[in-house]
């Protein structure tokens, strides 16, 4: 978990805040960490792809998750796992 905390505090790419590459992220660092730990909604995957122009297949490869896993979680109303959520946030902060 220290990697998430370090990233949230030291990222120079962009400060945490709503609207980062289409994701509705917490404005506070602690809130961002809590969001990651709870898991982002599967819709965050789609919004990031739309905001960045990265296709779903490429985005899935970048964050190391299968598109089927994202679809299954969306169907079940489950959040993405914390690791996938962290990878989405890291990618979003680059844009």
PDB file of C-alpha atoms in Angstrom:
ATOM      1  CA  UNK A   1       0.000   0.000   0.000  1.00  0.00           C
ATOM      2  CA  UNK A   2       2.947   2.346   0.437  1.00  0.00           C
ATOM      3  CA  UNK A   3       3.329   2.506  -3.360  1.00  0.00           C
ATOM      4  CA  UNK A   4      -0.177   3.926  -3.676  1.00  0.00           C
ATOM      5  CA  UNK A   5       0.470   6.444  -0.921  1.00  0.00           C
ATOM      6  CA  UNK A   6       3.807   7.498  -2.424  1.00  0.00           C
ATOM      7  CA  UNK A   7       2.287   7.805  -5.868  1.00  0.00           C
ATOM      8  CA  UNK A   8      -0.644   9.838  -4.608  1.00  0.00           C
ATOM      9  CA  UNK A   9       1.647  12.264  -2.809  1.00  0.00           C
ATOM     10  CA  UNK A  10       4.549  12.462  -5.246  1.00  0.00           C
ATOM     11  CA  UNK A  11       2.920  12.320  -8.662  1.00  0.00           C
ATOM     12  CA  UNK A  12       4.087  15.279 -10.689  1.00  0.00           C
ATOM     13  CA  UNK A  13       1.940  14.348 -13.690  1.00  0.00           C
ATOM     14  CA  UNK A  14      -1.213  15.978 -12.332  1.00  0.00           C
ATOM     15  CA  UNK A  15      -2.742  16.662  -8.952  1.00  0.00           C
ATOM     16  CA  UNK A  16      -5.607  14.407  -7.884  1.00  0.00           C
ATOM     17  CA  UNK A  17      -8.912  16.023  -8.717  1.00  0.00           C
ATOM     18  CA  UNK A  18     -12.180  15.422 -10.427  1.00  0.00           C
ATOM     19  CA  UNK A  19     -12.116  15.279 -14.168  1.00  0.00           C
ATOM     20  CA  UNK A  20      -8.627  13.792 -14.569  1.00  0.00           C
ATOM     21  CA  UNK A  21      -8.850  12.036 -17.949  1.00  0.00           C
ATOM     22  CA  UNK A  22     -12.557  11.504 -17.527  1.00  0.00           C
ATOM     23  CA  UNK A  23     -12.367   9.944 -14.065  1.00  0.00           C
ATOM     24  CA  UNK A  24     -14.199  11.423 -11.106  1.00  0.00           C
ATOM     25  CA  UNK A  25     -11.353  11.215  -8.617  1.00  0.00           C
ATOM     26  CA  UNK A  26     -11.301  12.568  -5.104  1.00  0.00           C
ATOM     27  CA  UNK A  27      -9.692  15.968  -4.667  1.00  0.00           C
ATOM     28  CA  UNK A  28      -7.934  14.885  -1.479  1.00  0.00           C
ATOM     29  CA  UNK A  29      -4.984  12.537  -1.454  1.00  0.00           C
ATOM     30  CA  UNK A  30      -6.471  10.420   1.307  1.00  0.00           C
ATOM     31  CA  UNK A  31      -9.775  10.284  -0.561  1.00  0.00           C
ATOM     32  CA  UNK A  32      -7.976   9.107  -3.693  1.00  0.00           C
ATOM     33  CA  UNK A  33      -6.261   6.340  -1.748  1.00  0.00           C
ATOM     34  CA  UNK A  34      -9.601   5.278  -0.271  1.00  0.00           C
ATOM     35  CA  UNK A  35     -11.182   5.231  -3.743  1.00  0.00           C
ATOM     36  CA  UNK A  36      -8.391   3.017  -5.052  1.00  0.00           C
ATOM     37  CA  UNK A  37      -8.629   0.642  -2.104  1.00  0.00           C
ATOM     38  CA  UNK A  38     -12.416   0.370  -2.492  1.00  0.00           C
ATOM     39  CA  UNK A  39     -12.061  -0.114  -6.242  1.00  0.00           C
ATOM     40  CA  UNK A  40     -13.164   2.198  -9.031  1.00  0.00           C
ATOM     41  CA  UNK A  41     -16.406   1.440 -10.844  1.00  0.00           C
ATOM     42  CA  UNK A  42     -16.021  -0.405 -14.174  1.00  0.00           C
ATOM     43  CA  UNK A  43     -17.370   2.685 -15.918  1.00  0.00           C
ATOM     44  CA  UNK A  44     -14.056   4.374 -15.036  1.00  0.00           C
ATOM     45  CA  UNK A  45     -12.352   2.023 -17.502  1.00  0.00           C
ATOM     46  CA  UNK A  46     -14.699   3.162 -20.277  1.00  0.00           C
ATOM     47  CA  UNK A  47     -14.455   6.855 -19.380  1.00  0.00           C
ATOM     48  CA  UNK A  48     -10.662   6.734 -19.392  1.00  0.00           C
ATOM     49  CA  UNK A  49     -10.660   5.134 -22.833  1.00  0.00           C
ATOM     50  CA  UNK A  50     -13.051   7.776 -24.172  1.00  0.00           C
ATOM     51  CA  UNK A  51     -11.140  10.670 -22.623  1.00  0.00           C
ATOM     52  CA  UNK A  52      -7.754   9.510 -23.883  1.00  0.00           C
ATOM     53  CA  UNK A  53      -8.763   8.020 -27.214  1.00  0.00           C
ATOM     54  CA  UNK A  54      -7.165   4.711 -26.250  1.00  0.00           C
ATOM     55  CA  UNK A  55      -9.111   1.697 -27.496  1.00  0.00           C
ATOM     56  CA  UNK A  56     -10.533  -0.836 -25.055  1.00  0.00           C
ATOM     57  CA  UNK A  57      -8.132  -3.594 -26.104  1.00  0.00           C
ATOM     58  CA  UNK A  58      -5.069  -1.381 -25.703  1.00  0.00           C
ATOM     59  CA  UNK A  59      -6.323   0.060 -22.417  1.00  0.00           C
ATOM     60  CA  UNK A  60      -6.953  -3.439 -21.069  1.00  0.00           C
ATOM     61  CA  UNK A  61      -3.394  -4.388 -21.980  1.00  0.00           C
ATOM     62  CA  UNK A  62      -1.972  -1.250 -20.365  1.00  0.00           C
ATOM     63  CA  UNK A  63      -3.688  -1.911 -17.044  1.00  0.00           C
ATOM     64  CA  UNK A  64      -3.281  -5.703 -17.247  1.00  0.00           C
ATOM     65  CA  UNK A  65      -6.943  -6.665 -17.059  1.00  0.00           C
ATOM     66  CA  UNK A  66      -9.105  -8.553 -19.515  1.00  0.00           C
ATOM     67  CA  UNK A  67     -12.043  -6.777 -21.113  1.00  0.00           C
ATOM     68  CA  UNK A  68     -14.204  -9.702 -20.013  1.00  0.00           C
ATOM     69  CA  UNK A  69     -13.277  -9.077 -16.366  1.00  0.00           C
ATOM     70  CA  UNK A  70     -14.319  -5.436 -16.682  1.00  0.00           C
ATOM     71  CA  UNK A  71     -17.597  -6.459 -18.360  1.00  0.00           C
ATOM     72  CA  UNK A  72     -18.305  -9.110 -15.720  1.00  0.00           C
ATOM     73  CA  UNK A  73     -17.752  -6.648 -12.870  1.00  0.00           C
ATOM     74  CA  UNK A  74     -19.990  -4.130 -14.595  1.00  0.00           C
ATOM     75  CA  UNK A  75     -22.751  -6.743 -15.037  1.00  0.00           C
ATOM     76  CA  UNK A  76     -22.523  -7.719 -11.364  1.00  0.00           C
ATOM     77  CA  UNK A  77     -22.312  -4.137 -10.114  1.00  0.00           C
ATOM     78  CA  UNK A  78     -18.912  -4.834  -8.557  1.00  0.00           C
ATOM     79  CA  UNK A  79     -15.984  -2.395  -8.448  1.00  0.00           C
ATOM     80  CA  UNK A  80     -12.658  -3.106 -10.106  1.00  0.00           C
ATOM     81  CA  UNK A  81     -10.030  -4.616  -7.849  1.00  0.00           C
ATOM     82  CA  UNK A  82      -7.614  -2.209  -6.105  1.00  0.00           C
ATOM     83  CA  UNK A  83      -4.644  -3.118  -8.323  1.00  0.00           C
ATOM     84  CA  UNK A  84      -6.558  -2.435 -11.531  1.00  0.00           C
ATOM     85  CA  UNK A  85      -7.963   0.752 -10.001  1.00  0.00           C
ATOM     86  CA  UNK A  86      -4.464   1.947  -9.109  1.00  0.00           C
ATOM     87  CA  UNK A  87      -3.240   1.266 -12.639  1.00  0.00           C
ATOM     88  CA  UNK A  88      -6.175   3.219 -14.108  1.00  0.00           C
ATOM     89  CA  UNK A  89      -5.424   6.180 -11.842  1.00  0.00           C
ATOM     90  CA  UNK A  90      -1.729   6.111 -12.728  1.00  0.00           C
ATOM     91  CA  UNK A  91      -2.589   6.095 -16.412  1.00  0.00           C
ATOM     92  CA  UNK A  92      -5.178   8.842 -15.981  1.00  0.00           C
ATOM     93  CA  UNK A  93      -2.656  11.088 -14.251  1.00  0.00           C
ATOM     94  CA  UNK A  94      -0.424  10.876 -17.305  1.00  0.00           C
ATOM     95  CA  UNK A  95      -3.114  12.474 -19.448  1.00  0.00           C
TER      96      UNK A  95
END
